[in-house]
Structures are given as structure tokens and as C-alpha cells.
Amino acid sequence: AMYSKMCSKFKSKKKVWLAHLCYLLKHSRHDEAHSLLKRALLSLPPYKHAETMSRFAQLEFEYGSPERARTLFDGILAKYSKRLDLFFVYVDKEVKFGSLDAARALLQKRIEQGNHNDKQVKSIFKKWYRVEELHGTDESRERVKETAREFVMKSSK
């Protein structure tokens, strides 16, 4: 009840909505959380949508279902395809709560899409290598380097 009051009083504050969403997910009230997200997006100004949806997807990874979180992140990235910051959050959550293989597949797919400039591609490879440094093997690190070399060869033709 308190959260509802807060949300109606501070409609334009994403922090209030996220606190309520977090509360609902922690108490396994997923359906309520999803309908609340819809209400939040109607109340919040559009520039706060990406960040709010990203935070909600992160909360889903932590307290809800990784499968639902993936669906949310895929939707977010379809809408905000240029936002690498959101993509990197997805990768981090996948590594922490999901699976390393899924994170690798995301990174690989992102590189193969080929719709990034050199600077973005470099940061994707750096991210991928950091993930492998922390959680991978010598072979997986080598595979990232090899993929990067192949990419450079292909793009310099």
C-alpha cells in the first residue's frame, strides 16, 4: 500500500517505481510486477524507459526467472540497438545468474551482426576478453583473440 501511494505521488521518479517492482519480484508477485512495469512506463517520461526496463530485467535475473529476463533484454536491445551499455549489462547478468555459454553466444552474435563502428567493436571484444579472463580458460581466451584477428582481417579487405 505504501509503495502504491509513493508511485502515485511521485509518478515521474523511476527510483520509486523500481523500488516497488523490486518488492513485488522479491515476494514472487511476478504478474503484478509486469503490470506495474506497464503502468510505470506510461507515467515515466520516454527518456527514462530504457533505463527502467533494463533495471527491471536485471531484477528479473536476480529475483525472478532468467528466461523472462532474457526476453526483456532481447526486447530492450531490439528497440535500443545502438546502446552498448545496456548490452553489456545483459552480458554481465547472464554471466552472473545465467550461463557463461549464453553470454559468449550473445557476444559472438553481436560481433557477427556487423552494424557497429570500429570503436564499438573494439569495446565488445574487450568486454568479451574480460569475461573470459574472469571465468574462462586459456583456450576460450585464445578463441576471443582468434575471432578478433579474423574480424580485423575480414574488415580490412
Coordinates of N, CA and C in Angstrom, one line a residue:
A1 N 0.8 -1.2 0.0 CA 0.0 0.0 0.0 C 0.9 1.3 0.0
M2 N 1.9 1.2 0.8 CA 2.8 2.4 0.9 C 3.5 2.6 -0.5
Y3 N 3.9 1.5 -1.2 CA 4.6 1.7 -2.5 C 3.6 2.3 -3.5
S4 N 2.3 1.8 -3.4 CA 1.3 2.4 -4.4 C 1.2 3.9 -4.2
K5 N 1.1 4.3 -2.9 CA 1.0 5.7 -2.6 C 2.2 6.5 -3.1
M6 N 3.4 5.9 -2.9 CA 4.6 6.6 -3.4 C 4.6 6.7 -4.9
C7 N 4.1 5.7 -5.6 CA 4.1 5.7 -7.0 C 3.1 6.7 -7.6
S8 N 2.0 6.9 -6.9 CA 1.0 7.9 -7.4 C 1.5 9.3 -7.0
K9 N 2.2 9.4 -5.9 CA 2.7 10.7 -5.5 C 3.9 11.2 -6.4
F10 N 4.8 10.3 -6.7 CA 6.0 10.6 -7.4 C 6.0 9.9 -8.7
K11 N 5.0 10.1 -9.6 CA 4.9 9.4 -10.9 C 6.1 9.5 -11.8
S12 N 6.8 10.6 -11.7 CA 7.9 10.7 -12.7 C 9.3 10.3 -12.2
K13 N 9.3 9.7 -11.0 CA 10.5 9.2 -10.4 C 10.7 7.7 -10.6
K14 N 11.7 7.3 -11.4 CA 11.9 5.9 -11.7 C 12.3 5.1 -10.5
K15 N 13.0 5.8 -9.6 CA 13.5 5.1 -8.3 C 12.4 4.5 -7.5
V16 N 11.3 5.3 -7.4 CA 10.1 4.8 -6.7 C 9.5 3.6 -7.3
W17 N 9.3 3.7 -8.7 CA 8.7 2.6 -9.4 C 9.6 1.3 -9.3
L18 N 10.9 1.5 -9.4 CA 11.8 0.4 -9.3 C 11.8 -0.3 -7.9
A19 N 11.7 0.6 -6.9 CA 11.6 0.0 -5.5 C 10.4 -0.9 -5.4
H20 N 9.3 -0.4 -5.9 CA 8.0 -1.2 -5.9 C 8.2 -2.5 -6.7
L21 N 8.7 -2.4 -7.9 CA 9.0 -3.5 -8.7 C 9.8 -4.6 -8.0
C22 N 10.9 -4.1 -7.4 CA 11.8 -4.9 -6.7 C 11.1 -5.7 -5.5
Y23 N 10.3 -4.9 -4.8 CA 9.5 -5.5 -3.7 C 8.6 -6.6 -4.2
L24 N 7.9 -6.4 -5.3 CA 7.0 -7.4 -5.9 C 7.7 -8.6 -6.3
L25 N 8.9 -8.4 -7.0 CA 9.6 -9.6 -7.5 C 10.2 -10.4 -6.3
K26 N 10.7 -9.7 -5.3 CA 11.3 -10.4 -4.2 C 10.2 -11.3 -3.5
H27 N 9.0 -10.9 -3.6 CA 7.9 -11.6 -3.0 C 7.1 -12.5 -4.0
S28 N 7.8 -12.8 -5.1 CA 7.3 -13.7 -6.1 C 5.9 -13.3 -6.7
R29 N 5.7 -12.0 -6.8 CA 4.4 -11.5 -7.4 C 4.7 -11.0 -8.8
H30 N 5.1 -11.9 -9.6 CA 5.6 -11.6 -11.0 C 4.5 -10.9 -11.9
D31 N 3.3 -11.4 -11.8 CA 2.3 -10.9 -12.7 C 2.0 -9.4 -12.3
E32 N 1.9 -9.2 -11.0 CA 1.7 -7.8 -10.5 C 2.9 -6.9 -11.0
A33 N 4.1 -7.4 -10.9 CA 5.3 -6.6 -11.2 C 5.2 -6.3 -12.7
H34 N 4.8 -7.2 -13.6 CA 4.8 -6.9 -15.0 C 3.7 -5.9 -15.3
S35 N 2.5 -6.0 -14.7 CA 1.5 -5.0 -15.0 C 1.9 -3.6 -14.4
L36 N 2.7 -3.6 -13.3 CA 3.2 -2.4 -12.7 C 4.2 -1.7 -13.6
L37 N 5.0 -2.6 -14.3 CA 6.0 -2.0 -15.2 C 5.3 -1.3 -16.3
K38 N 4.2 -1.8 -16.8 CA 3.5 -1.2 -17.9 C 3.0 0.2 -17.4
R39 N 2.4 0.2 -16.2 CA 2.0 1.5 -15.6 C 3.1 2.5 -15.5
A40 N 4.2 2.0 -15.0 CA 5.4 2.8 -14.8 C 5.8 3.5 -16.1
L41 N 5.9 2.7 -17.2 CA 6.3 3.2 -18.5 C 5.3 4.3 -19.0
L42 N 4.0 4.1 -18.6 CA 3.0 5.2 -19.0 C 3.3 6.5 -18.3
S43 N 3.7 6.3 -17.0 CA 3.9 7.5 -16.2 C 5.2 8.2 -16.4
L44 N 6.3 7.4 -16.7 CA 7.6 8.0 -16.8 C 7.8 8.6 -18.1
P45 N 8.7 9.7 -18.2 CA 9.0 10.3 -19.5 C 9.8 9.3 -20.3
P46 N 9.6 9.3 -21.6 CA 10.3 8.3 -22.5 C 11.8 8.2 -22.3
Y47 N 12.5 9.2 -22.0 CA 13.9 9.1 -21.9 C 14.3 8.2 -20.7
K48 N 13.4 7.9 -19.8 CA 13.7 7.1 -18.6 C 13.3 5.6 -18.9
H49 N 12.7 5.3 -20.1 CA 12.2 4.0 -20.3 C 13.3 2.9 -20.4
A50 N 14.3 3.2 -21.2 CA 15.4 2.2 -21.4 C 16.0 1.8 -20.1
E51 N 16.3 2.8 -19.3 CA 17.0 2.5 -18.0 C 16.1 1.7 -17.1
T52 N 14.8 2.1 -17.0 CA 13.8 1.4 -16.2 C 13.6 0.0 -16.6
M53 N 13.5 -0.2 -17.9 CA 13.3 -1.6 -18.4 C 14.5 -2.4 -18.1
S54 N 15.7 -1.8 -18.3 CA 16.9 -2.5 -18.1 C 17.0 -3.0 -16.6
R55 N 16.7 -2.0 -15.7 CA 16.8 -2.3 -14.2 C 15.8 -3.5 -13.9
F56 N 14.6 -3.4 -14.5 CA 13.6 -4.4 -14.3 C 14.1 -5.8 -14.7
A57 N 14.7 -5.8 -15.9 CA 15.2 -7.1 -16.4 C 16.3 -7.6 -15.5
Q58 N 17.1 -6.7 -15.0 CA 18.2 -7.1 -14.0 C 17.5 -7.7 -12.8
L59 N 16.5 -7.1 -12.3 CA 15.7 -7.6 -11.1 C 15.1 -9.0 -11.4
E60 N 14.6 -9.1 -12.6 CA 14.1 -10.5 -13.1 C 15.2 -11.5 -13.0
F61 N 16.4 -11.2 -13.4 CA 17.5 -12.1 -13.4 C 17.8 -12.5 -11.9
E62 N 17.8 -11.5 -11.0 CA 18.1 -11.8 -9.6 C 17.0 -12.4 -8.8
Y63 N 15.8 -12.0 -9.0 CA 14.7 -12.5 -8.1 C 13.6 -13.3 -8.9
G64 N 13.6 -13.2 -10.2 CA 12.5 -13.8 -11.0 C 13.1 -15.0 -11.8
S65 N 12.8 -14.9 -13.0 CA 13.2 -16.0 -13.9 C 14.2 -15.5 -15.0
P66 N 15.4 -16.2 -15.1 CA 16.3 -15.8 -16.1 C 15.7 -15.8 -17.5
E67 N 14.8 -16.7 -17.7 CA 14.2 -16.8 -19.1 C 13.4 -15.5 -19.4
R68 N 12.6 -15.0 -18.4 CA 11.8 -13.8 -18.6 C 12.8 -12.6 -18.7
A69 N 13.9 -12.6 -18.0 CA 14.9 -11.5 -18.0 C 15.5 -11.5 -19.4
R70 N 15.8 -12.7 -20.0 CA 16.3 -12.7 -21.3 C 15.4 -12.1 -22.4
T71 N 14.1 -12.5 -22.2 CA 13.1 -12.0 -23.1 C 13.0 -10.4 -23.0
L72 N 13.0 -9.9 -21.8 CA 13.0 -8.5 -21.6 C 14.2 -7.8 -22.2
F73 N 15.4 -8.3 -22.0 CA 16.6 -7.7 -22.5 C 16.6 -7.8 -24.0
D74 N 16.2 -8.9 -24.6 CA 16.1 -9.0 -26.1 C 15.2 -7.9 -26.6
G75 N 14.1 -7.7 -26.0 CA 13.2 -6.6 -26.4 C 13.8 -5.2 -26.3
I76 N 14.5 -5.0 -25.2 CA 15.1 -3.7 -25.0 C 16.2 -3.5 -26.1
L77 N 17.0 -4.5 -26.3 CA 18.0 -4.3 -27.3 C 17.5 -4.2 -28.7
A78 N 16.4 -4.8 -29.0 CA 15.8 -4.7 -30.3 C 15.4 -3.2 -30.5
K79 N 14.9 -2.6 -29.4 CA 14.4 -1.2 -29.5 C 15.6 -0.2 -29.5
Y80 N 16.6 -0.5 -28.6 CA 17.7 0.4 -28.4 C 19.0 -0.3 -28.9
S81 N 19.1 -0.6 -30.2 CA 20.1 -1.5 -30.7 C 21.5 -0.8 -30.6
K82 N 21.6 0.5 -30.5 CA 22.9 1.1 -30.5 C 23.5 1.3 -29.1
R83 N 22.6 1.0 -28.1 CA 23.1 1.2 -26.7 C 23.9 0.0 -26.2
L84 N 25.2 0.1 -26.3 CA 26.1 -1.0 -25.9 C 26.1 -1.1 -24.3
D85 N 25.9 0.0 -23.7 CA 25.8 0.0 -22.2 C 24.8 -1.0 -21.7
L86 N 23.6 -1.0 -22.3 CA 22.5 -1.9 -22.0 C 22.9 -3.4 -22.3
F87 N 23.6 -3.5 -23.5 CA 24.0 -4.8 -23.9 C 25.0 -5.4 -22.9
F88 N 25.9 -4.6 -22.4 CA 27.0 -5.1 -21.5 C 26.4 -5.4 -20.2
V89 N 25.3 -4.7 -19.7 CA 24.6 -5.1 -18.5 C 24.0 -6.5 -18.7
Y90 N 23.4 -6.7 -19.8 CA 22.8 -8.0 -20.2 C 23.9 -9.1 -20.1
V91 N 25.0 -8.9 -20.7 CA 26.1 -9.9 -20.7 C 26.5 -10.2 -19.2
D92 N 26.7 -9.1 -18.4 CA 27.1 -9.3 -17.0 C 26.1 -10.1 -16.2
K93 N 24.9 -9.8 -16.4 CA 23.8 -10.5 -15.7 C 23.8 -12.0 -16.1
E94 N 24.0 -12.2 -17.4 CA 24.0 -13.6 -18.0 C 25.1 -14.4 -17.3
V95 N 26.3 -13.7 -17.2 CA 27.5 -14.4 -16.6 C 27.2 -14.7 -15.2
K96 N 26.6 -13.7 -14.4 CA 26.4 -13.9 -13.0 C 25.3 -14.8 -12.6
F97 N 24.1 -14.7 -13.3 CA 22.9 -15.5 -12.9 C 22.5 -16.5 -14.0
G98 N 23.0 -16.4 -15.2 CA 22.6 -17.3 -16.3 C 23.7 -18.3 -16.5
S99 N 24.2 -18.3 -17.8 CA 25.3 -19.2 -18.1 C 26.3 -18.5 -18.9
L100 N 27.5 -18.9 -18.7 CA 28.7 -18.4 -19.4 C 28.5 -18.6 -21.0
D101 N 28.0 -19.8 -21.3 CA 27.9 -20.1 -22.7 C 26.9 -19.1 -23.4
A102 N 25.8 -18.8 -22.7 CA 24.8 -17.9 -23.2 C 25.4 -16.5 -23.4
A103 N 26.3 -16.1 -22.4 CA 27.0 -14.8 -22.6 C 27.9 -14.8 -23.8
R104 N 28.6 -15.9 -24.0 CA 29.5 -16.0 -25.1 C 28.7 -15.9 -26.4
A105 N 27.6 -16.6 -26.4 CA 26.7 -16.6 -27.7 C 26.3 -15.2 -28.0
L106 N 25.9 -14.4 -26.9 CA 25.4 -13.0 -27.1 C 26.5 -12.2 -27.7
L107 N 27.7 -12.3 -27.2 CA 28.9 -11.5 -27.7 C 29.2 -11.9 -29.1
Q108 N 29.3 -13.2 -29.4 CA 29.6 -13.7 -30.7 C 28.5 -13.1 -31.7
K109 N 27.3 -13.2 -31.4 CA 26.2 -12.8 -32.2 C 26.3 -11.3 -32.5
R110 N 26.6 -10.5 -31.5 CA 26.7 -9.1 -31.6 C 27.9 -8.7 -32.6
I111 N 29.0 -9.4 -32.5 CA 30.1 -9.2 -33.4 C 29.7 -9.5 -34.8
E112 N 29.0 -10.6 -35.0 CA 28.6 -11.1 -36.3 C 27.5 -10.2 -37.0
Q113 N 26.8 -9.5 -36.2 CA 25.7 -8.6 -36.8 C 26.4 -7.5 -37.7
G114 N 27.6 -7.1 -37.3 CA 28.4 -6.2 -38.1 C 27.8 -4.8 -38.3
N115 N 27.0 -4.3 -37.4 CA 26.4 -3.0 -37.6 C 27.0 -2.0 -36.6
H116 N 28.3 -2.2 -36.3 CA 28.9 -1.3 -35.3 C 30.2 -0.7 -35.9
N117 N 30.5 0.5 -35.4 CA 31.8 1.1 -35.9 C 33.0 0.4 -35.2
D118 N 34.2 0.8 -35.6 CA 35.4 0.1 -35.1 C 35.5 0.3 -33.5
K119 N 35.2 1.5 -33.1 CA 35.3 1.7 -31.6 C 34.4 0.8 -30.8
Q120 N 33.2 0.6 -31.3 CA 32.2 -0.2 -30.6 C 32.6 -1.7 -30.7
V121 N 33.1 -2.1 -31.8 CA 33.6 -3.5 -32.0 C 34.7 -3.8 -31.0
K122 N 35.6 -2.8 -30.9 CA 36.8 -2.9 -30.0 C 36.3 -3.1 -28.6
S123 N 35.3 -2.3 -28.2 CA 34.8 -2.4 -26.8 C 34.1 -3.7 -26.6
I124 N 33.4 -4.3 -27.6 CA 32.7 -5.6 -27.5 C 33.8 -6.7 -27.3
F125 N 34.8 -6.6 -28.1 CA 35.9 -7.6 -27.9 C 36.6 -7.5 -26.6
K126 N 36.8 -6.2 -26.1 CA 37.4 -6.0 -24.8 C 36.5 -6.6 -23.7
K127 N 35.3 -6.4 -23.8 CA 34.3 -7.0 -22.8 C 34.4 -8.5 -22.8
W128 N 34.3 -9.0 -24.0 CA 34.4 -10.5 -24.2 C 35.6 -11.1 -23.6
Y129 N 36.8 -10.4 -23.8 CA 38.0 -10.9 -23.3 C 38.1 -10.8 -21.8
R130 N 37.5 -9.7 -21.2 CA 37.4 -9.6 -19.7 C 36.6 -10.7 -19.1
V131 N 35.5 -11.0 -19.8 CA 34.6 -12.1 -19.3 C 35.4 -13.4 -19.3
E132 N 36.2 -13.6 -20.3 CA 37.0 -14.9 -20.4 C 38.1 -14.9 -19.4
E133 N 38.7 -13.7 -19.1 CA 39.8 -13.6 -18.1 C 39.3 -14.0 -16.8
L134 N 38.0 -13.6 -16.5 CA 37.5 -13.8 -15.1 C 36.9 -15.2 -15.0
H135 N 36.3 -15.7 -16.1 CA 35.5 -17.0 -16.0 C 35.9 -18.1 -17.0
G136 N 36.8 -17.7 -17.9 CA 37.1 -18.7 -19.0 C 38.4 -19.5 -18.7
T137 N 38.8 -20.1 -19.8 CA 40.1 -20.9 -19.8 C 41.0 -20.3 -20.7
D138 N 42.3 -20.8 -20.8 CA 43.3 -20.3 -21.7 C 42.7 -20.5 -23.2
E139 N 42.1 -21.6 -23.4 CA 41.5 -21.8 -24.7 C 40.5 -20.8 -25.1
S140 N 39.6 -20.5 -24.2 CA 38.5 -19.6 -24.5 C 39.1 -18.2 -24.7
R141 N 40.1 -17.8 -24.0 CA 40.7 -16.5 -24.2 C 41.4 -16.5 -25.6
E142 N 42.0 -17.6 -25.9 CA 42.6 -17.7 -27.2 C 41.6 -17.6 -28.4
R143 N 40.5 -18.2 -28.1 CA 39.4 -18.1 -29.1 C 38.9 -16.7 -29.4
V144 N 38.8 -15.9 -28.3 CA 38.4 -14.5 -28.5 C 39.5 -13.8 -29.3
K145 N 40.7 -14.0 -29.0 CA 41.8 -13.3 -29.8 C 41.7 -13.7 -31.2
E146 N 41.5 -15.0 -31.5 CA 41.4 -15.5 -32.8 C 40.2 -14.9 -33.6
T147 N 39.1 -14.8 -32.9 CA 37.9 -14.2 -33.5 C 38.2 -12.7 -33.8
A148 N 38.9 -12.1 -32.9 CA 39.2 -10.6 -33.2 C 40.1 -10.5 -34.4
R149 N 41.1 -11.4 -34.5 CA 42.0 -11.4 -35.6 C 41.3 -11.6 -36.9
E150 N 40.4 -12.6 -36.9 CA 39.6 -12.9 -38.1 C 38.7 -11.7 -38.5
F151 N 38.2 -11.1 -37.5 CA 37.3 -9.9 -37.7 C 38.1 -8.8 -38.4
V152 N 39.3 -8.5 -37.9 CA 40.2 -7.5 -38.4 C 40.5 -7.8 -39.9
M153 N 40.9 -9.1 -40.1 CA 41.3 -9.5 -41.5 C 40.1 -9.3 -42.4
K154 N 38.9 -9.7 -42.0 CA 37.7 -9.6 -42.8 C 37.4 -8.1 -43.1
S155 N 37.5 -7.3 -42.1 CA 37.0 -5.9 -42.2 C 38.1 -5.0 -42.9
S156 N 39.3 -5.5 -43.0 CA 40.3 -4.6 -43.7 C 40.4 -4.9 -45.2
K157 N 39.6 -5.9 -45.6 CA 39.7 -6.2 -47.1 C 38.9 -5.2 -47.9

